[in-house]
PDB file of C-alpha atoms and ligand atoms in Angstrom:
ATOM      1  CA  MET A   1      81.783  80.080  96.221  1.00 44.00           C
ATOM      2  CA  SER A   2      82.108  80.885  99.902  1.00 47.00           C
ATOM      3  CA  ALA A   3      84.663  83.233 101.395  1.00 64.00           C
ATOM      4  CA  HIS A   4      87.734  81.678 102.918  1.00 72.00           C
ATOM      5  CA  PRO A   5      87.368  81.386 106.707  1.00 85.00           C
ATOM      6  CA  LEU A   6      89.442  83.827 108.723  1.00 88.00           C
ATOM      7  CA  HIS A   7      91.837  82.906 111.473  1.00 89.00           C
ATOM      8  CA  PRO A   8      90.024  82.715 114.875  1.00 84.00           C
ATOM      9  CA  SER A   9      92.231  85.466 116.348  1.00 81.00           C
ATOM     10  CA  SER A  10      90.706  87.852 113.789  1.00 82.00           C
ATOM     11  CA  THR A  11      87.256  87.828 115.375  1.00 77.00           C
ATOM     12  CA  ALA A  12      88.664  88.625 118.806  1.00 77.00           C
ATOM     13  CA  VAL A  13      90.608  91.583 117.446  1.00 76.00           C
ATOM     14  CA  ILE A  14      87.709  92.972 115.485  1.00 75.00           C
ATOM     15  CA  ASP A  15      85.207  92.506 118.356  1.00 74.00           C
ATOM     16  CA  ALA A  16      87.505  94.336 120.753  1.00 74.00           C
ATOM     17  CA  ALA A  17      87.861  97.139 118.213  1.00 74.00           C
ATOM     18  CA  ARG A  18      84.111  97.522 117.872  1.00 69.00           C
ATOM     19  CA  GLN A  19      83.863  98.031 121.637  1.00 71.00           C
ATOM     20  CA  ARG A  20      86.392 100.846 121.388  1.00 67.00           C
ATOM     21  CA  GLY A  21      84.465 102.647 118.663  1.00 70.00           C
ATOM     22  CA  GLY A  22      85.575 100.663 115.691  1.00 84.00           C
ATOM     23  CA  ALA A  23      88.642 102.565 114.496  1.00 94.00           C
ATOM     24  CA  LEU A  24      91.000  99.972 112.995  1.00 95.00           C
ATOM     25  CA  VAL A  25      94.503 100.337 111.567  1.00 97.00           C
ATOM     26  CA  ALA A  26      96.080  97.602 109.447  1.00 98.00           C
ATOM     27  CA  LEU A  27      99.812  96.922 109.868  1.00 98.00           C
ATOM     28  CA  GLU A  28     101.866  94.811 107.457  1.00 98.00           C
ATOM     29  CA  SER A  29     103.871  91.812 108.649  1.00 98.00           C
ATOM     30  CA  SER A  30     106.626  91.736 105.993  1.00 97.00           C
ATOM     31  CA  VAL A  31     108.405  94.623 107.714  1.00 97.00           C
ATOM     32  CA  LEU A  32     108.540  92.345 110.794  1.00 97.00           C
ATOM     33  CA  ALA A  33     109.514  89.064 109.135  1.00 97.00           C
ATOM     34  CA  GLN A  34     111.699  90.358 106.275  1.00 94.00           C
ATOM     35  CA  GLY A  35     112.303  94.101 106.668  1.00 93.00           C
ATOM     36  CA  LEU A  36     113.829  94.487 110.118  1.00 94.00           C
ATOM     37  CA  LEU A  37     116.305  92.145 111.773  1.00 91.00           C
ATOM     38  CA  PRO A  38     115.709  90.799 115.309  1.00 94.00           C
ATOM     39  CA  PRO A  39     115.526  92.257 117.920  1.00 96.00           C
ATOM     40  CA  PHE A  40     114.389  95.419 116.146  1.00 96.00           C
ATOM     41  CA  ASN A  41     111.404  93.767 114.516  1.00 97.00           C
ATOM     42  CA  ARG A  42     109.947  93.067 117.972  1.00 98.00           C
ATOM     43  CA  GLU A  43     110.516  96.671 118.974  1.00 98.00           C
ATOM     44  CA  ALA A  44     108.793  97.807 115.773  1.00 98.00           C
ATOM     45  CA  ALA A  45     105.743  95.640 116.461  1.00 98.00           C
ATOM     46  CA  THR A  46     105.477  96.853 120.050  1.00 98.00           C
ATOM     47  CA  ARG A  47     105.936 100.528 119.254  1.00 98.00           C
ATOM     48  CA  MET A  48     103.541 100.507 116.281  1.00 98.00           C
ATOM     49  CA  MET A  49     100.787  98.696 118.155  1.00 98.00           C
ATOM     50  CA  ARG A  50     101.161 101.022 121.135  1.00 98.00           C
ATOM     51  CA  ALA A  51     101.079 104.133 118.945  1.00 98.00           C
ATOM     52  CA  VAL A  52      97.855 103.017 117.257  1.00 97.00           C
ATOM     53  CA  THR A  53      96.283 102.134 120.605  1.00 96.00           C
ATOM     54  CA  ASP A  54      97.334 105.435 122.208  1.00 97.00           C
ATOM     55  CA  ALA A  55      95.629 107.250 119.330  1.00 97.00           C
ATOM     56  CA  GLY A  56      92.365 105.500 120.242  1.00 94.00           C
ATOM     57  CA  ALA A  57      92.344 102.910 117.449  1.00 94.00           C
ATOM     58  CA  THR A  58      93.058  99.184 117.275  1.00 94.00           C
ATOM     59  CA  PRO A  59      96.120  97.791 115.465  1.00 95.00           C
ATOM     60  CA  VAL A  60      95.526  94.804 113.192  1.00 96.00           C
ATOM     61  CA  ILE A  61      98.597  92.965 111.903  1.00 97.00           C
ATOM     62  CA  THR A  62      97.687  91.166 108.688  1.00 97.00           C
ATOM     63  CA  ALA A  63      99.298  87.863 107.725  1.00 98.00           C
ATOM     64  CA  ILE A  64      98.628  84.366 106.473  1.00 98.00           C
ATOM     65  CA  VAL A  65      98.889  82.133 109.535  1.00 97.00           C
ATOM     66  CA  ARG A  66      99.342  78.439 108.679  1.00 97.00           C
ATOM     67  CA  GLY A  67      97.296  78.966 105.564  1.00 97.00           C
ATOM     68  CA  VAL A  68      94.552  81.096 107.119  1.00 96.00           C
ATOM     69  CA  PRO A  69      94.137  84.848 106.490  1.00 96.00           C
ATOM     70  CA  ALA A  70      94.556  86.581 109.848  1.00 96.00           C
ATOM     71  CA  PHE A  71      93.676  90.040 111.098  1.00 95.00           C
ATOM     72  CA  GLY A  72      95.739  90.220 114.272  1.00 95.00           C
ATOM     73  CA  LEU A  73      98.346  87.676 115.377  1.00 95.00           C
ATOM     74  CA  ASP A  74      98.060  85.562 118.515  1.00 94.00           C
ATOM     75  CA  ASP A  75     101.209  85.232 120.654  1.00 95.00           C
ATOM     76  CA  ASP A  76     102.330  81.970 119.026  1.00 95.00           C
ATOM     77  CA  ALA A  77     102.048  83.348 115.528  1.00 96.00           C
ATOM     78  CA  LEU A  78     103.709  86.648 116.440  1.00 97.00           C
ATOM     79  CA  GLU A  79     106.684  84.757 117.926  1.00 97.00           C
ATOM     80  CA  ARG A  80     107.081  82.646 114.758  1.00 97.00           C
ATOM     81  CA  PHE A  81     106.961  85.758 112.590  1.00 98.00           C
ATOM     82  CA  LEU A  82     109.484  87.642 114.754  1.00 98.00           C
ATOM     83  CA  ALA A  83     111.801  84.607 114.759  1.00 97.00           C
ATOM     84  CA  ARG A  84     111.384  84.502 110.944  1.00 94.00           C
ATOM     85  CA  ASP A  85     110.830  80.828 111.465  1.00 86.00           C
ATOM     86  CA  GLY A  86     109.845  79.481 108.019  1.00 94.00           C
ATOM     87  CA  VAL A  87     107.844  82.616 107.221  1.00 98.00           C
ATOM     88  CA  ARG A  88     107.655  83.453 103.533  1.00 98.00           C
ATOM     89  CA  LYS A  89     107.332  86.909 102.011  1.00 97.00           C
ATOM     90  CA  VAL A  90     103.845  87.178 100.544  1.00 98.00           C
ATOM     91  CA  SER A  91     103.010  89.806  97.949  1.00 98.00           C
ATOM     92  CA  ALA A  92      99.551  90.118  96.383  1.00 98.00           C
ATOM     93  CA  ARG A  93     100.249  87.392  93.809  1.00 98.00           C
ATOM     94  CA  ASP A  94     101.351  84.951  96.524  1.00 98.00           C
ATOM     95  CA  LEU A  95      98.274  85.120  98.793  1.00 98.00           C
ATOM     96  CA  GLY A  96      96.256  82.280  97.282  1.00 98.00           C
ATOM     97  CA  ILE A  97      99.241  79.986  97.047  1.00 98.00           C
ATOM     98  CA  ALA A  98     100.262  80.647 100.665  1.00 98.00           C
ATOM     99  CA  VAL A  99      96.722  79.739 101.747  1.00 98.00           C
ATOM    100  CA  ALA A 100      96.647  76.589  99.603  1.00 98.00           C
ATOM    101  CA  ASP A 101     100.078  75.562 100.967  1.00 98.00           C
ATOM    102  CA  GLY A 102      99.008  76.094 104.587  1.00 98.00           C
ATOM    103  CA  ALA A 103     102.033  78.375 104.937  1.00 98.00           C
ATOM    104  CA  ASP A 104     102.995  81.172 107.297  1.00 98.00           C
ATOM    105  CA  GLY A 105     103.193  84.269 105.109  1.00 98.00           C
ATOM    106  CA  ALA A 106     104.206  87.829 105.980  1.00 98.00           C
ATOM    107  CA  THR A 107     102.275  90.338 103.906  1.00 98.00           C
ATOM    108  CA  THR A 108     103.978  93.137 101.979  1.00 98.00           C
ATOM    109  CA  VAL A 109     102.249  96.451 101.350  1.00 98.00           C
ATOM    110  CA  ALA A 110     100.660  94.959  98.198  1.00 98.00           C
ATOM    111  CA  ALA A 111      99.310  91.906 100.043  1.00 98.00           C
ATOM    112  CA  THR A 112      98.247  93.966 103.053  1.00 98.00           C
ATOM    113  CA  LEU A 113      96.200  96.190 100.729  1.00 98.00           C
ATOM    114  CA  ALA A 114      94.479  93.069  99.393  1.00 98.00           C
ATOM    115  CA  MET A 115      93.804  91.979 102.981  1.00 96.00           C
ATOM    116  CA  CYS A 116      92.381  95.431 103.766  1.00 96.00           C
ATOM    117  CA  ALA A 117      89.895  94.967 100.934  1.00 95.00           C
ATOM    118  CA  LEU A 118      89.000  91.515 102.289  1.00 93.00           C
ATOM    119  CA  GLY A 119      88.486  92.787 105.852  1.00 90.00           C
ATOM    120  CA  SER A 120      86.981  96.215 104.981  1.00 91.00           C
ATOM    121  CA  LEU A 121      89.842  98.104 106.617  1.00 94.00           C
ATOM    122  CA  GLU A 122      90.298 101.680 105.448  1.00 97.00           C
ATOM    123  CA  VAL A 123      93.540 102.802 107.107  1.00 98.00           C
ATOM    124  CA  PHE A 124      96.965 101.155 106.954  1.00 98.00           C
ATOM    125  CA  ALA A 125     100.320 102.267 108.384  1.00 98.00           C
ATOM    126  CA  THR A 126     103.692 101.215 107.029  1.00 98.00           C
ATOM    127  CA  GLY A 127     107.279 102.456 106.818  1.00 98.00           C
ATOM    128  CA  GLY A 128     107.913 102.977 103.149  1.00 97.00           C
ATOM    129  CA  ILE A 129     106.156 101.588 100.112  1.00 98.00           C
ATOM    130  CA  GLY A 130     107.885  99.681  97.338  1.00 96.00           C
ATOM    131  CA  GLY A 131     108.307 101.337  93.964  1.00 97.00           C
ATOM    132  CA  VAL A 132     110.529 101.530  90.907  1.00 97.00           C
ATOM    133  CA  HIS A 133     113.955  99.982  91.532  1.00 93.00           C
ATOM    134  CA  ARG A 134     117.044 101.964  90.567  1.00 91.00           C
ATOM    135  CA  ASP A 135     119.215  99.549  88.659  1.00 79.00           C
ATOM    136  CA  ALA A 136     116.336  97.801  86.973  1.00 78.00           C
ATOM    137  CA  PRO A 137     113.349 100.015  86.137  1.00 75.00           C
ATOM    138  CA  PHE A 138     111.482  96.917  84.928  1.00 86.00           C
ATOM    139  CA  ASP A 139     111.565  95.768  88.564  1.00 90.00           C
ATOM    140  CA  GLU A 140     108.640  97.666  89.932  1.00 95.00           C
ATOM    141  CA  SER A 141     107.050  96.684  93.230  1.00 96.00           C
ATOM    142  CA  ALA A 142     103.550  95.213  93.091  1.00 97.00           C
ATOM    143  CA  ASP A 143     102.793  97.764  95.830  1.00 98.00           C
ATOM    144  CA  LEU A 144     102.192 100.348  93.079  1.00 98.00           C
ATOM    145  CA  VAL A 145      99.482  98.504  91.146  1.00 98.00           C
ATOM    146  CA  GLU A 146      97.720  97.440  94.326  1.00 98.00           C
ATOM    147  CA  LEU A 147      97.737 101.062  95.505  1.00 98.00           C
ATOM    148  CA  ALA A 148      96.091 101.945  92.197  1.00 98.00           C
ATOM    149  CA  ARG A 149      93.151  99.597  92.774  1.00 98.00           C
ATOM    150  CA  THR A 150      92.593  99.418  96.526  1.00 98.00           C
ATOM    151  CA  PRO A 151      90.776 102.228  98.351  1.00 98.00           C
ATOM    152  CA  VAL A 152      92.813 102.506 101.556  1.00 98.00           C
ATOM    153  CA  ILE A 153      94.588 105.415 103.251  1.00 99.00           C
ATOM    154  CA  VAL A 154      98.258 104.454 103.640  1.00 99.00           C
ATOM    155  CA  THR A 155     100.520 106.417 105.980  1.00 99.00           C
ATOM    156  CA  CYS A 156     104.239 106.128 105.238  1.00 98.00           C
ATOM    157  CA  ALA A 157     107.520 108.041 105.007  1.00 98.00           C
ATOM    158  CA  GLY A 158     107.394 107.871 101.217  1.00 97.00           C
ATOM    159  CA  ALA A 159     108.975 105.067  99.254  1.00 97.00           C
ATOM    160  CA  LYS A 160     112.043 103.209 100.488  1.00 93.00           C
ATOM    161  CA  SER A 161     115.248 105.121  99.856  1.00 90.00           C
ATOM    162  CA  ILE A 162     116.724 102.188  97.909  1.00 92.00           C
ATOM    163  CA  LEU A 163     114.355 103.073  95.052  1.00 95.00           C
ATOM    164  CA  ASP A 164     114.288 105.545  92.187  1.00 96.00           C
ATOM    165  CA  LEU A 165     112.123 108.124  93.969  1.00 97.00           C
ATOM    166  CA  PRO A 166     111.398 110.502  91.044  1.00 97.00           C
ATOM    167  CA  ALA A 167     110.343 107.526  88.889  1.00 96.00           C
ATOM    168  CA  THR A 168     108.215 106.130  91.719  1.00 98.00           C
ATOM    169  CA  LEU A 169     106.441 109.470  92.153  1.00 98.00           C
ATOM    170  CA  GLU A 170     105.767 109.631  88.391  1.00 97.00           C
ATOM    171  CA  ARG A 171     104.291 106.121  88.418  1.00 97.00           C
ATOM    172  CA  LEU A 172     102.006 107.043  91.325  1.00 98.00           C
ATOM    173  CA  GLU A 173     100.768 110.010  89.308  1.00 98.00           C
ATOM    174  CA  THR A 174     100.111 107.808  86.266  1.00 98.00           C
ATOM    175  CA  LEU A 175      98.286 105.278  88.421  1.00 98.00           C
ATOM    176  CA  GLY A 176      96.005 107.957  89.874  1.00 98.00           C
ATOM    177  CA  VAL A 177      97.207 107.589  93.457  1.00 98.00           C
ATOM    178  CA  PRO A 178      97.090 110.907  95.349  1.00 98.00           C
ATOM    179  CA  VAL A 179     100.220 111.608  97.398  1.00 98.00           C
ATOM    180  CA  VAL A 180      99.480 114.015 100.226  1.00 98.00           C
ATOM    181  CA  GLY A 181     102.229 115.619 102.299  1.00 98.00           C
ATOM    182  CA  TYR A 182     101.361 115.601 105.990  1.00 98.00           C
ATOM    183  CA  GLY A 183     103.048 118.695 107.358  1.00 97.00           C
ATOM    184  CA  THR A 184     105.400 118.783 104.375  1.00 98.00           C
ATOM    185  CA  ASP A 185     105.497 120.086 100.783  1.00 98.00           C
ATOM    186  CA  GLU A 186     107.888 117.454  99.510  1.00 98.00           C
ATOM    187  CA  LEU A 187     108.262 113.721  99.281  1.00 98.00           C
ATOM    188  CA  PRO A 188     110.226 112.510 102.327  1.00 98.00           C
ATOM    189  CA  GLY A 189     113.261 110.298 101.718  1.00 96.00           C
ATOM    190  CA  PHE A 190     112.255 107.499 104.120  1.00 96.00           C
ATOM    191  CA  PHE A 191     115.382 107.530 106.357  1.00 96.00           C
ATOM    192  CA  SER A 192     115.943 111.203 105.571  1.00 96.00           C
ATOM    193  CA  VAL A 193     113.613 114.202 105.745  1.00 96.00           C
ATOM    194  CA  SER A 194     114.097 115.746 102.346  1.00 95.00           C
ATOM    195  CA  THR A 195     114.268 114.729  98.676  1.00 96.00           C
ATOM    196  CA  GLY A 196     113.578 118.018  96.940  1.00 96.00           C
ATOM    197  CA  LEU A 197     110.668 116.345  95.097  1.00 98.00           C
ATOM    198  CA  ARG A 198     107.680 118.699  95.371  1.00 98.00           C
ATOM    199  CA  LEU A 199     104.218 117.340  96.071  1.00 98.00           C
ATOM    200  CA  THR A 200     101.036 118.842  94.671  1.00 97.00           C
ATOM    201  CA  SER A 201      99.032 118.588  97.892  1.00 98.00           C
ATOM    202  CA  ARG A 202      99.574 119.126 101.562  1.00 98.00           C
ATOM    203  CA  ILE A 203      97.169 118.596 104.478  1.00 98.00           C
ATOM    204  CA  ASP A 204      98.184 119.203 108.091  1.00 98.00           C
ATOM    205  CA  THR A 205      95.443 117.622 110.221  1.00 98.00           C
ATOM    206  CA  PRO A 206      93.853 114.155 110.536  1.00 98.00           C
ATOM    207  CA  ALA A 207      90.432 115.798 110.107  1.00 98.00           C
ATOM    208  CA  GLY A 208      91.642 117.359 106.847  1.00 98.00           C
ATOM    209  CA  ILE A 209      92.847 113.958 105.610  1.00 98.00           C
ATOM    210  CA  ALA A 210      89.467 112.456 106.526  1.00 98.00           C
ATOM    211  CA  ARG A 211      87.699 115.192 104.535  1.00 98.00           C
ATOM    212  CA  ALA A 212      89.848 114.639 101.455  1.00 98.00           C
ATOM    213  CA  TRP A 213      89.346 110.888 101.762  1.00 98.00           C
ATOM    214  CA  ARG A 214      85.562 111.171 101.906  1.00 98.00           C
ATOM    215  CA  ALA A 215      85.622 113.352  98.796  1.00 98.00           C
ATOM    216  CA  HIS A 216      87.932 110.892  96.988  1.00 98.00           C
ATOM    217  CA  ARG A 217      85.546 108.042  97.783  1.00 98.00           C
ATOM    218  CA  ALA A 218      82.386 110.021  97.044  1.00 98.00           C
ATOM    219  CA  LEU A 219      83.793 110.653  93.580  1.00 98.00           C
ATOM    220  CA  GLY A 220      84.042 106.913  93.097  1.00 98.00           C
ATOM    221  CA  ARG A 221      87.828 106.805  93.119  1.00 98.00           C
ATOM    222  CA  GLN A 222      89.047 103.263  93.727  1.00 97.00           C
ATOM    223  CA  SER A 223      92.681 104.051  94.453  1.00 98.00           C
ATOM    224  CA  ALA A 224      94.555 104.378  97.700  1.00 98.00           C
ATOM    225  CA  MET A 225      95.621 107.739  99.114  1.00 98.00           C
ATOM    226  CA  LEU A 226      99.234 107.942 100.262  1.00 98.00           C
ATOM    227  CA  VAL A 227      99.773 110.195 103.250  1.00 99.00           C
ATOM    228  CA  VAL A 228     103.491 110.852 103.558  1.00 98.00           C
ATOM    229  CA  GLN A 229     105.381 112.383 106.453  1.00 98.00           C
ATOM    230  CA  PRO A 230     109.125 112.646 107.083  1.00 98.00           C
ATOM    231  CA  PRO A 231     110.832 110.599 109.799  1.00 97.00           C
ATOM    232  CA  PRO A 232     111.075 112.461 113.141  1.00 97.00           C
ATOM    233  CA  ALA A 233     113.933 114.956 112.649  1.00 96.00           C
ATOM    234  CA  GLU A 234     115.935 113.799 115.680  1.00 96.00           C
ATOM    235  CA  HIS A 235     116.212 110.269 114.225  1.00 96.00           C
ATOM    236  CA  ALA A 236     116.536 111.098 110.540  1.00 96.00           C
ATOM    237  CA  VAL A 237     119.756 110.059 108.775  1.00 95.00           C
ATOM    238  CA  PRO A 238     121.540 112.585 106.518  1.00 94.00           C
ATOM    239  CA  VAL A 239     121.006 111.932 102.818  1.00 93.00           C
ATOM    240  CA  ASP A 240     124.717 111.456 102.056  1.00 94.00           C
ATOM    241  CA  VAL A 241     125.004 108.708 104.694  1.00 95.00           C
ATOM    242  CA  VAL A 242     121.934 106.917 103.302  1.00 94.00           C
ATOM    243  CA  GLU A 243     123.118 107.300  99.708  1.00 94.00           C
ATOM    244  CA  ALA A 244     126.599 105.925 100.410  1.00 95.00           C
ATOM    245  CA  ALA A 245     125.143 102.882 102.170  1.00 95.00           C
ATOM    246  CA  THR A 246     122.566 102.391  99.407  1.00 94.00           C
ATOM    247  CA  ALA A 247     125.150 102.541  96.624  1.00 94.00           C
ATOM    248  CA  ALA A 248     127.277  99.951  98.430  1.00 96.00           C
ATOM    249  CA  ALA A 249     124.254  97.740  99.104  1.00 95.00           C
ATOM    250  CA  LEU A 250     123.170  97.866  95.452  1.00 94.00           C
ATOM    251  CA  MET A 251     126.661  96.788  94.413  1.00 95.00           C
ATOM    252  CA  ALA A 252     126.667  93.959  96.940  1.00 97.00           C
ATOM    253  CA  ALA A 253     123.264  92.795  95.652  1.00 95.00           C
ATOM    254  CA  ARG A 254     124.537  92.765  92.082  1.00 93.00           C
ATOM    255  CA  ASP A 255     127.696  90.864  93.055  1.00 96.00           C
ATOM    256  CA  ALA A 256     125.658  88.302  94.975  1.00 97.00           C
ATOM    257  CA  GLY A 257     123.224  87.869  92.067  1.00 95.00           C
ATOM    258  CA  ILE A 258     120.184  88.729  94.200  1.00 95.00           C
ATOM    259  CA  ARG A 259     116.970  88.687  92.142  1.00 92.00           C
ATOM    260  CA  GLY A 260     113.207  89.077  92.391  1.00 91.00           C
ATOM    261  CA  ALA A 261     111.449  89.236  95.734  1.00 93.00           C
ATOM    262  CA  ALA A 262     114.778  88.784  97.568  1.00 94.00           C
ATOM    263  CA  VAL A 263     116.095  92.175  96.399  1.00 92.00           C
ATOM    264  CA  THR A 264     114.266  94.428  98.859  1.00 92.00           C
ATOM    265  CA  PRO A 265     114.959  92.341 102.015  1.00 92.00           C
ATOM    266  CA  PHE A 266     118.622  92.003 100.977  1.00 95.00           C
ATOM    267  CA  LEU A 267     119.106  95.741 100.468  1.00 93.00           C
ATOM    268  CA  LEU A 268     117.326  96.662 103.710  1.00 91.00           C
ATOM    269  CA  ALA A 269     119.429  94.226 105.768  1.00 92.00           C
ATOM    270  CA  ASP A 270     122.651  95.344 104.090  1.00 94.00           C
ATOM    271  CA  ILE A 271     121.926  99.026 104.751  1.00 94.00           C
ATOM    272  CA  GLN A 272     121.069  98.260 108.366  1.00 91.00           C
ATOM    273  CA  GLN A 273     124.540  96.746 108.789  1.00 92.00           C
ATOM    274  CA  ARG A 274     126.372  99.465 106.891  1.00 94.00           C
ATOM    275  CA  THR A 275     124.836 102.346 108.840  1.00 92.00           C
ATOM    276  CA  GLN A 276     125.537 100.607 112.167  1.00 83.00           C
ATOM    277  CA  GLY A 277     122.059 100.937 113.466  1.00 83.00           C
ATOM    278  CA  ARG A 278     121.450 104.577 112.587  1.00 92.00           C
ATOM    279  CA  SER A 279     119.046 103.603 109.862  1.00 93.00           C
ATOM    280  CA  VAL A 280     117.337 101.176 112.254  1.00 95.00           C
ATOM    281  CA  GLN A 281     116.628 103.909 114.789  1.00 95.00           C
ATOM    282  CA  ALA A 282     115.194 106.072 112.010  1.00 96.00           C
ATOM    283  CA  ASN A 283     113.150 103.139 110.723  1.00 96.00           C
ATOM    284  CA  LEU A 284     111.677 102.397 114.165  1.00 98.00           C
ATOM    285  CA  ALA A 285     110.875 106.056 114.812  1.00 98.00           C
ATOM    286  CA  LEU A 286     109.156 106.546 111.455  1.00 98.00           C
ATOM    287  CA  LEU A 287     107.151 103.328 111.776  1.00 98.00           C
ATOM    288  CA  GLU A 288     105.876 104.496 115.162  1.00 98.00           C
ATOM    289  CA  ASN A 289     105.147 107.976 113.812  1.00 98.00           C
ATOM    290  CA  ASN A 290     103.208 106.585 110.844  1.00 98.00           C
ATOM    291  CA  ALA A 291     101.252 104.219 113.089  1.00 98.00           C
ATOM    292  CA  ARG A 292     100.254 107.131 115.339  1.00 98.00           C
ATOM    293  CA  LEU A 293      99.103 109.205 112.382  1.00 98.00           C
ATOM    294  CA  ALA A 294      97.119 106.275 110.967  1.00 98.00           C
ATOM    295  CA  GLY A 295      95.423 105.852 114.350  1.00 98.00           C
ATOM    296  CA  GLN A 296      94.514 109.540 114.421  1.00 98.00           C
ATOM    297  CA  ILE A 297      93.127 109.375 110.877  1.00 98.00           C
ATOM    298  CA  ALA A 298      91.122 106.224 111.644  1.00 97.00           C
ATOM    299  CA  VAL A 299      89.589 108.017 114.646  1.00 96.00           C
ATOM    300  CA  ALA A 300      88.890 111.145 112.558  1.00 97.00           C
ATOM    301  CA  LEU A 301      87.056 109.006 109.988  1.00 97.00           C
ATOM    302  CA  ARG A 302      84.637 107.911 112.716  1.00 93.00           C
ATOM    303  CA  ALA A 303      83.736 111.505 113.653  1.00 87.00           C
TER     304      ALA A 303
HETATM  305  N1  PSU B 401     109.806  99.151 103.647  1.00 76.47           N
HETATM  306  C1  PSU B 401     110.534  98.895 104.754  1.00 76.47           C
HETATM  307  N2  PSU B 401     110.663  97.624 105.149  1.00 76.47           N
HETATM  308  C2  PSU B 401     110.080  96.605 104.466  1.00 76.47           C
HETATM  309  C3  PSU B 401     109.315  96.879 103.308  1.00 76.47           C
HETATM  310  C4  PSU B 401     109.204  98.158 102.934  1.00 76.47           C
HETATM  311  O1  PSU B 401     111.061  99.796 105.387  1.00 76.47           O
HETATM  312  O2  PSU B 401     110.204  95.473 104.865  1.00 76.47           O
HETATM  313  C5  PSU B 401     108.628  95.760 102.578  1.00 76.47           C
HETATM  314  C6  PSU B 401     107.175  96.111 102.433  1.00 76.47           C
HETATM  315  O3  PSU B 401     106.416  95.017 102.863  1.00 76.47           O
HETATM  316  C7  PSU B 401     107.028  96.376 100.959  1.00 76.47           C
HETATM  317  C8  PSU B 401     108.015  95.399 100.389  1.00 76.47           C
HETATM  318  O4  PSU B 401     105.731  96.136 100.523  1.00 76.47           O
HETATM  319  O5  PSU B 401     109.120  95.556 101.267  1.00 76.47           O
HETATM  320  C9  PSU B 401     108.373  95.698  98.957  1.00 76.47           C
HETATM  321  O6  PSU B 401     109.012  94.596  98.383  1.00 76.47           O
HETATM  322  P1  PSU B 401     109.129  94.496  96.780  1.00 76.47           P
HETATM  323  O7  PSU B 401     110.043  95.626  96.421  1.00 76.47           O
HETATM  324  O8  PSU B 401     109.720  93.131  96.519  1.00 76.47           O
HETATM  325  O9  PSU B 401     107.741  94.665  96.259  1.00 76.47           O
HETATM  326 MN1   MN B 402     110.460  93.311  92.644  1.00 76.47          MN
END
């Protein structure tokens, strides 16, 4: 069986990266097509790609483009994804079907991890991972199991604040996924800086992360490593503001009968509206911050 051909834009992106020393950073596309509303999704794409580039690495947005796995989006595809024009949310389970259907698919953290394995990418930046949902602990994001079996460094601001964070941290422990605080001793709260949940490891430099990663891999560990950092303090939203909006959003989701893959996009959009843009500014700032850190780590891995 031969590998599925990649989208032609992929080769251009990867060639250009090689010329710059080969440091690559994967970026997910679900945050663009489902997570953030226009026009903020465009701002997120621009700021994340610039942050990776400024760090000396090359950003690679992963997606399924008209049925073809793509590392990097050409202008046409990027515009369709930003317009959310018939773009489906693709988790790990949905990849093969999106390809067979010839669909446009925006990859979640879970699907982006699978794409990283396909394209041999080792570093990936996102906002917040999925995890254990609050109202329904049986609804657990596929992000967690893919993190358990895909060796990739993932920079993020923790798990999304709509989730049960203590339960999510416990599941990561069970699954053998190291969670490293970057410049912090506790799990960040995505939109907010603090959760009070202590982490067992902290590393404060990209070189230190690279060292820990090499040791993790040399020991044959097949899991991801989560590198978590709080949102920049000047854009962070106070916990009580986030919690009030989250409680209201969860109630609205229940009333509207939202189920399955639609839950996360619904909650994120609802909270964006309820916090009148405060959460969006935090989201954009943390995405950029995580992209920068991923770029620095990717460069450190080359040293
Ligand atoms: N965090 C965000 N915005 C997002 C997501 C996470 O700030 O859009 C997306 C990611 O792609 C994540 C997905 O993988 O939501 C989780 O969805 P689910 O809970 O259905 O697995
Ligand atoms: Mn789910």
